[in-house]
């Protein structure tokens, strides 16, 4: 009983209203994220159509193996996240914490591999700016490609870091027994957010790494 | 005797707790609304101060009051402050925050802590921008066109862009809160078509806030990165496209102007009905017109780019859609006017502002038709015609609606009445000052005076002097309410629950309202603007 | 009239038709503004609050709603059709238009007549003759605005834009930069001087300067274009004589017109559109060559193709 009554926020009439509101709120937030990433996708696509040779050549310098591993890692993390939400729905504290930790670990692996990729790019002088150097006639336009690459994957990584932060908070709240089968919405919303971050990568990876490879 | 003592002291949202912490950590939407009121009023007067300097400089054809660089910073900062820090938040963050939950019979918004976060984000973004302004300013124009802003300008572009970027999240959170609240927290019986139109307008505004603001966020981010790292997304010397910036920028900034006018329209619907003692004419048409404006508003951004090098065929599509978006606004104007027909009309200050809005918005909106017309826009774009057009809508429209709303709901917010005589006088001063300031600018525009000009050919001087004279009158009109509202807090008469005898749930709760808004959640069985019903008629205000 | 103008001069072929549409729009604006203002004032007075009288709840009228949706819509259709057809008509450059080249840069306009005369912040043109301007920007976006002619065109860096007008009256008219471009934006102004044709010819021949084509020939050698594009290296690069104005076929099957924009692009971004059968070996001159120099080179390359009356 005590958990349920503290879970209901004072502005809501009942827990269902609170749940529906949280859900609608998160979906709206994800819509804003689509618009945010959408601007970048638009710019990327426009330049790809105008500077196709440079795009193809630059894309080939991205590590498909690492990117592919990362895709698998992230998809697995979505699985563990979904399982965590399911466990929260059933009220299992330890399972939830374990699965959230697994998700965080997988997310960290992703970020680690990403850092390796970034470092590789740094060594190859592909980071846009004064030290950028790309052999061949497509150099100038390749810089634009890499600008988009870093902004898009960088923004994505930032969202992942924020997601990991949120998951740490969820772990703390779970351990403090804040959740129950009646009130587990923050975990569910975290799940929604994490799945969205995953979906963005599912679009980013083919677009950046695969499409122009041949 | 003890019952007398008890009835003299009533707890409400202002006196339930004291101290700075109780305000800075509040979750009460009403207190957050007042926090926003304070912030945006400060920004309004800062932006206004820049406007005063601009109009003083333009008294003479030569650039003699300030240096060119200073002038360029003045109009840039005037625009940035007025658009991002005043107009966009104004009615939603102040009146919307205060009234939306009460109007729908709720205790608060769906996410009170997000609401407070929204104010903090706004304040942090504002401080960032103020820091940029006072450490040297920015001179790109509020439109930040590339490659000037991304490569050539040597002012604080990045700091300003960061400030606006941060503040954008305030907008997004407010919009998100409003949408969820309107969908999920209406009182029993309060169906969509029983809602006050103020709620519909803020809802439509929230849709735009949520979908449009992220695009300006990413656009400014890209400009900042380009400027910081020299990458070339918008710089043609590196293969970038300056027009890509314009498309991205206007994709948000055109819907943004609807963010800046829709809430004002919502206020006008409330004022016209109350002071005509009538139901709104064509409720459903006005409601759907708000949605129509929000949707169509996303499709017309290219009309800012007719002479930019955009294809003429794209131009024609944008022109056609721009004409279409005018129709729902026209429908609203006709419905408001028809609402007055056979009403019982009083001339209280809010009504004066509402009538002023309808007239001036009509003029401003019709001049928009000139701009949607391709052949005419070629001549008048980037001239004072544009400046006049948007000031008619933003100042003649939105600011007047904002002032009308503040006056109307002031008794509810503060529990006090403002001095009506002074308020009517101020409204008239604003109306006269406004028209004298901006009407000459239509003439200047067609004559060919470009905007953002520090100095101009001497034959344009007379019209510029008229405009500056008007601005001085307008300034007086804006200062008066500052004085008498503050005065009324201490010396104003107690307002009572419903000094206007208006319909609407907000008038069925005490002034100022208790923290939880209602003793008991109301159950709504009546239509909006039920001025014709027997109960409402029995309480008809008599002629003073 | 009053010592200061209230209306711009009418000095080009399109000005009158633009003004006619403008007056129509003013008529619409005045009509509806007066309608609304008068209605509001009339209702406010006629239906002012009086003791003993209550409001009559007239709040629906489908007929009215339809009327005031459809009628404005029809009016906007009229305005749209009129405005777009005028716009499309005005955008068509007449044949036999005389070419003048303009480079805008912070904060001046540099004008180049094909005959050789150069001007800064002044543009001399003949009355009664269509003039086509090809404009480029050296740095940021500018906008070439001649109010008396009712023409304006943004000049965007990285590409060429064109505009045209035909002056109808001799006189001096304002020239303004109409896109904010930095510190001295309001000083980037000048005058357009329309002269009777004989006076214009006299003015044109007044000062002998190197023609753009001659300057271009010099640059063609200075920048070493001769090493590939003139005799000797036929396998490596197309020879440019006779190509201007024709359609060339590109690697990949597409076609492109060999015009100013194509030449400029080939100098700045050589690999974008390579002629079929040639290797991608041309180096880029991005950052090494100014817009004016490109225009001179174009004039020279154009001179390598005999005029067919364009």
PDB file of C-alpha atoms in Angstrom, chain B residues 34-278:
ATOM      1  CA  UNK B  34       4.735  34.359 -12.471  1.00  0.00           C
ATOM      2  CA  UNK B  35       8.417  33.415 -12.655  1.00  0.00           C
ATOM      3  CA  UNK B  36       8.045  33.480 -16.426  1.00  0.00           C
ATOM      4  CA  UNK B  37       6.156  36.789 -16.212  1.00  0.00           C
ATOM      5  CA  UNK B  38       9.083  38.357 -14.425  1.00  0.00           C
ATOM      6  CA  UNK B  39      11.672  37.004 -16.856  1.00  0.00           C
ATOM      7  CA  UNK B  40       9.898  37.856 -20.044  1.00  0.00           C
ATOM      8  CA  UNK B  41       8.994  41.329 -18.829  1.00  0.00           C
ATOM      9  CA  UNK B  42      12.683  42.003 -18.228  1.00  0.00           C
ATOM     10  CA  UNK B  43      13.524  40.743 -21.706  1.00  0.00           C
ATOM     11  CA  UNK B  44      10.710  42.764 -23.243  1.00  0.00           C
ATOM     12  CA  UNK B  45      12.103  45.982 -21.874  1.00  0.00           C
ATOM     13  CA  UNK B  46      15.651  45.065 -22.884  1.00  0.00           C
ATOM     14  CA  UNK B  47      14.519  44.319 -26.421  1.00  0.00           C
ATOM     15  CA  UNK B  48      12.484  47.504 -26.310  1.00  0.00           C
ATOM     16  CA  UNK B  49      15.519  49.513 -25.251  1.00  0.00           C
ATOM     17  CA  UNK B  50      17.358  48.265 -28.327  1.00  0.00           C
ATOM     18  CA  UNK B  51      14.371  49.280 -30.435  1.00  0.00           C
ATOM     19  CA  UNK B  52      14.494  52.772 -28.956  1.00  0.00           C
ATOM     20  CA  UNK B  53      18.134  53.107 -29.950  1.00  0.00           C
ATOM     21  CA  UNK B  54      17.366  51.844 -33.437  1.00  0.00           C
ATOM     22  CA  UNK B  55      14.567  54.341 -33.956  1.00  0.00           C
ATOM     23  CA  UNK B  56      16.696  57.168 -32.540  1.00  0.00           C
ATOM     24  CA  UNK B  57      19.465  56.349 -35.012  1.00  0.00           C
ATOM     25  CA  UNK B  58      16.974  56.315 -37.855  1.00  0.00           C
ATOM     26  CA  UNK B  59      15.849  59.870 -37.118  1.00  0.00           C
ATOM     27  CA  UNK B  60      18.597  61.067 -39.425  1.00  0.00           C
ATOM     28  CA  UNK B  61      19.707  59.652 -42.766  1.00  0.00           C
ATOM     29  CA  UNK B  62      23.328  59.446 -41.695  1.00  0.00           C
ATOM     30  CA  UNK B  63      24.614  56.837 -39.334  1.00  0.00           C
ATOM     31  CA  UNK B  64      25.533  59.276 -36.622  1.00  0.00           C
ATOM     32  CA  UNK B  65      24.234  57.982 -33.317  1.00  0.00           C
ATOM     33  CA  UNK B  66      26.094  54.693 -33.230  1.00  0.00           C
ATOM     34  CA  UNK B  67      28.739  52.932 -35.314  1.00  0.00           C
ATOM     35  CA  UNK B  68      27.634  50.582 -38.092  1.00  0.00           C
ATOM     36  CA  UNK B  69      28.786  47.572 -36.150  1.00  0.00           C
ATOM     37  CA  UNK B  70      26.829  48.688 -33.109  1.00  0.00           C
ATOM     38  CA  UNK B  71      23.720  49.298 -35.169  1.00  0.00           C
ATOM     39  CA  UNK B  72      23.975  45.847 -36.688  1.00  0.00           C
ATOM     40  CA  UNK B  73      24.195  44.390 -33.232  1.00  0.00           C
ATOM     41  CA  UNK B  74      21.215  46.437 -32.066  1.00  0.00           C
ATOM     42  CA  UNK B  75      18.788  45.134 -34.670  1.00  0.00           C
ATOM     43  CA  UNK B  76      20.115  41.605 -34.280  1.00  0.00           C
ATOM     44  CA  UNK B  77      19.696  41.576 -30.552  1.00  0.00           C
ATOM     45  CA  UNK B  78      16.330  43.312 -30.717  1.00  0.00           C
ATOM     46  CA  UNK B  79      15.123  40.542 -32.991  1.00  0.00           C
ATOM     47  CA  UNK B  80      16.621  37.667 -31.030  1.00  0.00           C
ATOM     48  CA  UNK B  81      15.304  38.895 -27.700  1.00  0.00           C
ATOM     49  CA  UNK B  82      11.848  39.737 -28.950  1.00  0.00           C
ATOM     50  CA  UNK B  83      11.393  36.520 -30.906  1.00  0.00           C
ATOM     51  CA  UNK B  84      13.015  33.901 -28.689  1.00  0.00           C
ATOM     52  CA  UNK B  85      12.829  35.454 -25.256  1.00  0.00           C
ATOM     53  CA  UNK B  86       9.610  37.399 -25.387  1.00  0.00           C
ATOM     54  CA  UNK B  87       7.078  36.493 -28.073  1.00  0.00           C
ATOM     55  CA  UNK B  88       7.528  32.736 -28.214  1.00  0.00           C
ATOM     56  CA  UNK B  89       7.186  32.130 -24.480  1.00  0.00           C
ATOM     57  CA  UNK B  90       4.882  35.077 -23.664  1.00  0.00           C
ATOM     58  CA  UNK B  91       1.303  33.899 -23.649  1.00  0.00           C
ATOM     59  CA  UNK B  92       1.954  30.142 -23.348  1.00  0.00           C
ATOM     60  CA  UNK B  93       4.483  30.390 -20.527  1.00  0.00           C
ATOM     61  CA  UNK B  94       2.639  33.072 -18.571  1.00  0.00           C
ATOM     62  CA  UNK B  95      -1.081  32.858 -19.285  1.00  0.00           C
ATOM     63  CA  UNK B  96      -1.044  29.307 -20.605  1.00  0.00           C
ATOM     64  CA  UNK B  97       0.854  27.983 -17.616  1.00  0.00           C
ATOM     65  CA  UNK B  98      -1.380  29.849 -15.196  1.00  0.00           C
ATOM     66  CA  UNK B  99      -4.713  29.149 -16.807  1.00  0.00           C
ATOM     67  CA  UNK B 100      -4.557  25.887 -18.701  1.00  0.00           C
ATOM     68  CA  UNK B 101      -4.932  23.556 -15.725  1.00  0.00           C
ATOM     69  CA  UNK B 102      -7.615  25.737 -14.157  1.00  0.00           C
ATOM     70  CA  UNK B 103      -9.548  26.065 -17.389  1.00  0.00           C
ATOM     71  CA  UNK B 104      -9.751  22.298 -17.698  1.00  0.00           C
ATOM     72  CA  UNK B 105     -10.497  21.698 -14.027  1.00  0.00           C
ATOM     73  CA  UNK B 106      -7.148  20.119 -13.139  1.00  0.00           C
ATOM     74  CA  UNK B 107      -4.916  20.623 -10.115  1.00  0.00           C
ATOM     75  CA  UNK B 108      -1.797  21.249 -12.145  1.00  0.00           C
ATOM     76  CA  UNK B 109      -0.187  20.440 -15.479  1.00  0.00           C
ATOM     77  CA  UNK B 110       0.712  16.829 -16.245  1.00  0.00           C
ATOM     78  CA  UNK B 111       4.389  17.330 -15.410  1.00  0.00           C
ATOM     79  CA  UNK B 112       4.886  20.076 -12.815  1.00  0.00           C
ATOM     80  CA  UNK B 113       8.591  19.434 -12.360  1.00  0.00           C
ATOM     81  CA  UNK B 114       9.176  19.602 -16.112  1.00  0.00           C
ATOM     82  CA  UNK B 115       7.362  22.902 -15.997  1.00  0.00           C
ATOM     83  CA  UNK B 116       9.794  24.292 -13.424  1.00  0.00           C
ATOM     84  CA  UNK B 117      12.670  22.839 -15.429  1.00  0.00           C
ATOM     85  CA  UNK B 118      11.306  24.677 -18.435  1.00  0.00           C
ATOM     86  CA  UNK B 119      11.678  27.982 -16.575  1.00  0.00           C
ATOM     87  CA  UNK B 120      15.204  27.137 -15.443  1.00  0.00           C
ATOM     88  CA  UNK B 121      16.200  26.182 -18.962  1.00  0.00           C
ATOM     89  CA  UNK B 122      14.724  29.415 -20.256  1.00  0.00           C
ATOM     90  CA  UNK B 123      16.631  31.380 -17.634  1.00  0.00           C
ATOM     91  CA  UNK B 124      19.923  29.622 -18.329  1.00  0.00           C
ATOM     92  CA  UNK B 125      19.512  30.138 -22.057  1.00  0.00           C
ATOM     93  CA  UNK B 126      18.615  33.723 -21.378  1.00  0.00           C
ATOM     94  CA  UNK B 127      21.683  34.277 -19.232  1.00  0.00           C
ATOM     95  CA  UNK B 128      23.890  32.763 -21.913  1.00  0.00           C
ATOM     96  CA  UNK B 129      22.437  35.097 -24.490  1.00  0.00           C
ATOM     97  CA  UNK B 130      22.691  38.080 -22.166  1.00  0.00           C
ATOM     98  CA  UNK B 131      26.330  37.206 -21.572  1.00  0.00           C
ATOM     99  CA  UNK B 132      26.866  37.172 -25.328  1.00  0.00           C
ATOM    100  CA  UNK B 133      25.063  40.483 -25.653  1.00  0.00           C
ATOM    101  CA  UNK B 134      26.952  42.286 -22.933  1.00  0.00           C
ATOM    102  CA  UNK B 135      30.332  40.929 -23.840  1.00  0.00           C
ATOM    103  CA  UNK B 136      30.181  42.379 -27.322  1.00  0.00           C
ATOM    104  CA  UNK B 137      26.969  41.277 -28.939  1.00  0.00           C
ATOM    105  CA  UNK B 138      26.176  39.532 -32.182  1.00  0.00           C
ATOM    106  CA  UNK B 139      25.542  41.146 -35.555  1.00  0.00           C
ATOM    107  CA  UNK B 140      24.214  38.485 -37.901  1.00  0.00           C
ATOM    108  CA  UNK B 141      20.553  39.487 -37.819  1.00  0.00           C
ATOM    109  CA  UNK B 142      18.200  37.175 -35.917  1.00  0.00           C
ATOM    110  CA  UNK B 143      18.120  35.089 -39.088  1.00  0.00           C
ATOM    111  CA  UNK B 144      21.813  34.074 -38.894  1.00  0.00           C
ATOM    112  CA  UNK B 145      22.189  33.649 -42.665  1.00  0.00           C
ATOM    113  CA  UNK B 146      25.259  31.709 -43.728  1.00  0.00           C
ATOM    114  CA  UNK B 147      28.010  32.050 -44.750  1.00  0.00           C
ATOM    115  CA  UNK B 148      28.073  35.399 -42.968  1.00  0.00           C
ATOM    116  CA  UNK B 149      27.206  33.888 -39.582  1.00  0.00           C
ATOM    117  CA  UNK B 150      29.199  30.699 -40.000  1.00  0.00           C
ATOM    118  CA  UNK B 151      32.370  32.125 -41.498  1.00  0.00           C
ATOM    119  CA  UNK B 152      32.617  35.898 -41.785  1.00  0.00           C
ATOM    120  CA  UNK B 153      31.053  37.449 -38.701  1.00  0.00           C
ATOM    121  CA  UNK B 154      33.453  38.206 -35.911  1.00  0.00           C
ATOM    122  CA  UNK B 155      30.950  38.579 -33.106  1.00  0.00           C
ATOM    123  CA  UNK B 156      29.643  36.197 -30.455  1.00  0.00           C
ATOM    124  CA  UNK B 157      27.662  33.968 -32.782  1.00  0.00           C
ATOM    125  CA  UNK B 158      28.337  30.680 -31.037  1.00  0.00           C
ATOM    126  CA  UNK B 159      27.472  31.945 -27.570  1.00  0.00           C
ATOM    127  CA  UNK B 160      24.202  33.388 -28.836  1.00  0.00           C
ATOM    128  CA  UNK B 161      23.388  30.246 -30.786  1.00  0.00           C
ATOM    129  CA  UNK B 162      24.013  28.180 -27.663  1.00  0.00           C
ATOM    130  CA  UNK B 163      21.717  30.465 -25.669  1.00  0.00           C
ATOM    131  CA  UNK B 164      18.907  30.072 -28.174  1.00  0.00           C
ATOM    132  CA  UNK B 165      19.565  26.318 -28.441  1.00  0.00           C
ATOM    133  CA  UNK B 166      19.151  25.943 -24.700  1.00  0.00           C
ATOM    134  CA  UNK B 167      16.033  28.103 -24.585  1.00  0.00           C
ATOM    135  CA  UNK B 168      14.475  26.015 -27.330  1.00  0.00           C
ATOM    136  CA  UNK B 169      14.182  23.133 -24.902  1.00  0.00           C
ATOM    137  CA  UNK B 170      12.081  25.346 -22.656  1.00  0.00           C
ATOM    138  CA  UNK B 171       9.669  25.714 -25.545  1.00  0.00           C
ATOM    139  CA  UNK B 172       9.646  21.988 -26.231  1.00  0.00           C
ATOM    140  CA  UNK B 173       8.949  21.094 -22.617  1.00  0.00           C
ATOM    141  CA  UNK B 174       6.121  23.612 -22.347  1.00  0.00           C
ATOM    142  CA  UNK B 175       4.566  22.285 -25.525  1.00  0.00           C
ATOM    143  CA  UNK B 176       4.896  18.686 -24.393  1.00  0.00           C
ATOM    144  CA  UNK B 177       3.306  19.510 -21.062  1.00  0.00           C
ATOM    145  CA  UNK B 178       0.376  21.310 -22.684  1.00  0.00           C
ATOM    146  CA  UNK B 179      -0.370  18.514 -25.139  1.00  0.00           C
ATOM    147  CA  UNK B 180      -0.371  15.776 -22.510  1.00  0.00           C
ATOM    148  CA  UNK B 181      -2.350  17.912 -20.065  1.00  0.00           C
ATOM    149  CA  UNK B 182      -5.030  18.757 -22.611  1.00  0.00           C
ATOM    150  CA  UNK B 183      -5.395  15.157 -23.701  1.00  0.00           C
ATOM    151  CA  UNK B 184      -5.341  13.465 -20.339  1.00  0.00           C
ATOM    152  CA  UNK B 185      -6.429  15.806 -17.584  1.00  0.00           C
ATOM    153  CA  UNK B 186      -9.700  17.412 -18.536  1.00  0.00           C
ATOM    154  CA  UNK B 187     -12.350  17.396 -15.838  1.00  0.00           C
ATOM    155  CA  UNK B 188     -15.270  14.971 -16.150  1.00  0.00           C
ATOM    156  CA  UNK B 189     -17.732  16.196 -18.758  1.00  0.00           C
ATOM    157  CA  UNK B 190     -15.244  18.557 -20.366  1.00  0.00           C
ATOM    158  CA  UNK B 191     -15.208  17.239 -23.902  1.00  0.00           C
ATOM    159  CA  UNK B 192     -12.948  18.796 -26.529  1.00  0.00           C
ATOM    160  CA  UNK B 193     -15.730  20.931 -27.937  1.00  0.00           C
ATOM    161  CA  UNK B 194     -16.602  22.327 -24.533  1.00  0.00           C
ATOM    162  CA  UNK B 195     -13.079  23.635 -24.028  1.00  0.00           C
ATOM    163  CA  UNK B 196     -12.387  27.358 -24.096  1.00  0.00           C
ATOM    164  CA  UNK B 197     -10.785  28.331 -27.380  1.00  0.00           C
ATOM    165  CA  UNK B 198      -7.790  29.570 -25.403  1.00  0.00           C
ATOM    166  CA  UNK B 199      -7.062  25.903 -24.719  1.00  0.00           C
ATOM    167  CA  UNK B 200      -7.443  24.983 -28.407  1.00  0.00           C
ATOM    168  CA  UNK B 201      -5.050  27.754 -29.416  1.00  0.00           C
ATOM    169  CA  UNK B 202      -2.429  26.790 -26.889  1.00  0.00           C
ATOM    170  CA  UNK B 203      -2.802  23.173 -27.932  1.00  0.00           C
ATOM    171  CA  UNK B 204      -2.200  24.034 -31.576  1.00  0.00           C
ATOM    172  CA  UNK B 205       0.736  26.199 -30.513  1.00  0.00           C
ATOM    173  CA  UNK B 206       2.131  23.317 -28.478  1.00  0.00           C
ATOM    174  CA  UNK B 207       2.048  21.060 -31.542  1.00  0.00           C
ATOM    175  CA  UNK B 208       4.203  23.526 -33.416  1.00  0.00           C
ATOM    176  CA  UNK B 209       6.549  24.043 -30.479  1.00  0.00           C
ATOM    177  CA  UNK B 210       7.147  20.347 -30.167  1.00  0.00           C
ATOM    178  CA  UNK B 211       7.661  19.556 -33.850  1.00  0.00           C
ATOM    179  CA  UNK B 212       9.374  22.721 -35.041  1.00  0.00           C
ATOM    180  CA  UNK B 213      11.778  23.711 -32.289  1.00  0.00           C
ATOM    181  CA  UNK B 214      14.089  20.698 -32.662  1.00  0.00           C
ATOM    182  CA  UNK B 215      14.829  21.773 -36.216  1.00  0.00           C
ATOM    183  CA  UNK B 216      16.138  25.196 -35.198  1.00  0.00           C
ATOM    184  CA  UNK B 217      18.113  23.412 -32.514  1.00  0.00           C
ATOM    185  CA  UNK B 218      19.960  21.223 -34.968  1.00  0.00           C
ATOM    186  CA  UNK B 219      20.340  24.107 -37.425  1.00  0.00           C
ATOM    187  CA  UNK B 220      22.012  26.359 -34.859  1.00  0.00           C
ATOM    188  CA  UNK B 221      24.126  23.432 -33.694  1.00  0.00           C
ATOM    189  CA  UNK B 222      25.378  22.923 -37.239  1.00  0.00           C
ATOM    190  CA  UNK B 223      26.161  26.632 -37.613  1.00  0.00           C
ATOM    191  CA  UNK B 224      28.072  26.568 -34.346  1.00  0.00           C
ATOM    192  CA  UNK B 225      30.055  23.500 -35.378  1.00  0.00           C
ATOM    193  CA  UNK B 226      30.807  24.977 -38.761  1.00  0.00           C
ATOM    194  CA  UNK B 227      31.986  28.144 -37.141  1.00  0.00           C
ATOM    195  CA  UNK B 228      33.999  26.370 -34.514  1.00  0.00           C
ATOM    196  CA  UNK B 229      35.632  23.753 -36.687  1.00  0.00           C
ATOM    197  CA  UNK B 230      35.444  25.285 -40.146  1.00  0.00           C
ATOM    198  CA  UNK B 231      33.802  22.291 -41.739  1.00  0.00           C
ATOM    199  CA  UNK B 232      31.792  23.530 -44.708  1.00  0.00           C
ATOM    200  CA  UNK B 233      28.189  22.418 -44.451  1.00  0.00           C
ATOM    201  CA  UNK B 234      26.991  25.894 -45.342  1.00  0.00           C
ATOM    202  CA  UNK B 235      30.172  27.495 -46.682  1.00  0.00           C
ATOM    203  CA  UNK B 236      30.384  27.443 -50.468  1.00  0.00           C
ATOM    204  CA  UNK B 237      34.163  27.812 -50.412  1.00  0.00           C
ATOM    205  CA  UNK B 238      34.274  24.325 -48.928  1.00  0.00           C
ATOM    206  CA  UNK B 239      31.483  22.925 -51.043  1.00  0.00           C
ATOM    207  CA  UNK B 240      28.638  23.749 -48.708  1.00  0.00           C
ATOM    208  CA  UNK B 241      25.275  25.266 -49.595  1.00  0.00           C
ATOM    209  CA  UNK B 242      24.107  28.530 -47.996  1.00  0.00           C
ATOM    210  CA  UNK B 243      20.563  27.821 -49.104  1.00  0.00           C
ATOM    211  CA  UNK B 244      20.471  24.617 -47.082  1.00  0.00           C
ATOM    212  CA  UNK B 245      20.765  26.811 -44.006  1.00  0.00           C
ATOM    213  CA  UNK B 246      17.873  28.960 -45.148  1.00  0.00           C
ATOM    214  CA  UNK B 247      15.621  25.952 -45.715  1.00  0.00           C
ATOM    215  CA  UNK B 248      16.470  24.469 -42.329  1.00  0.00           C
ATOM    216  CA  UNK B 249      16.162  27.827 -40.566  1.00  0.00           C
ATOM    217  CA  UNK B 250      12.828  28.799 -42.066  1.00  0.00           C
ATOM    218  CA  UNK B 251      11.386  25.316 -41.657  1.00  0.00           C
ATOM    219  CA  UNK B 252      11.243  26.207 -37.952  1.00  0.00           C
ATOM    220  CA  UNK B 253      11.058  29.959 -38.086  1.00  0.00           C
ATOM    221  CA  UNK B 254       7.987  30.162 -40.185  1.00  0.00           C
ATOM    222  CA  UNK B 255       5.935  27.877 -37.906  1.00  0.00           C
ATOM    223  CA  UNK B 256       7.512  29.902 -35.090  1.00  0.00           C
ATOM    224  CA  UNK B 257       5.543  32.940 -36.181  1.00  0.00           C
ATOM    225  CA  UNK B 258       2.406  30.885 -35.701  1.00  0.00           C
ATOM    226  CA  UNK B 259       3.681  29.963 -32.234  1.00  0.00           C
ATOM    227  CA  UNK B 260       3.821  33.702 -31.779  1.00  0.00           C
ATOM    228  CA  UNK B 261       0.271  34.481 -32.880  1.00  0.00           C
ATOM    229  CA  UNK B 262      -1.963  31.495 -32.123  1.00  0.00           C
ATOM    230  CA  UNK B 263      -2.000  32.019 -28.353  1.00  0.00           C
ATOM    231  CA  UNK B 264      -2.923  35.652 -28.952  1.00  0.00           C
ATOM    232  CA  UNK B 265      -5.852  34.506 -31.042  1.00  0.00           C
ATOM    233  CA  UNK B 266      -6.877  32.261 -28.175  1.00  0.00           C
ATOM    234  CA  UNK B 267      -6.877  35.190 -25.789  1.00  0.00           C
ATOM    235  CA  UNK B 268      -8.958  37.266 -28.178  1.00  0.00           C
ATOM    236  CA  UNK B 269     -11.609  34.556 -28.319  1.00  0.00           C
ATOM    237  CA  UNK B 270     -11.910  34.742 -24.537  1.00  0.00           C
ATOM    238  CA  UNK B 271     -12.061  38.536 -24.472  1.00  0.00           C
ATOM    239  CA  UNK B 272     -14.501  39.084 -27.295  1.00  0.00           C
ATOM    240  CA  UNK B 273     -16.977  36.610 -25.839  1.00  0.00           C
ATOM    241  CA  UNK B 274     -16.829  37.930 -22.303  1.00  0.00           C
ATOM    242  CA  UNK B 275     -17.140  41.600 -23.216  1.00  0.00           C
ATOM    243  CA  UNK B 276     -19.903  40.993 -25.725  1.00  0.00           C
ATOM    244  CA  UNK B 277     -21.688  38.649 -23.316  1.00  0.00           C
ATOM    245  CA  UNK B 278     -22.001  36.195 -26.154  1.00  0.00           C
TER     246      UNK B 278
END
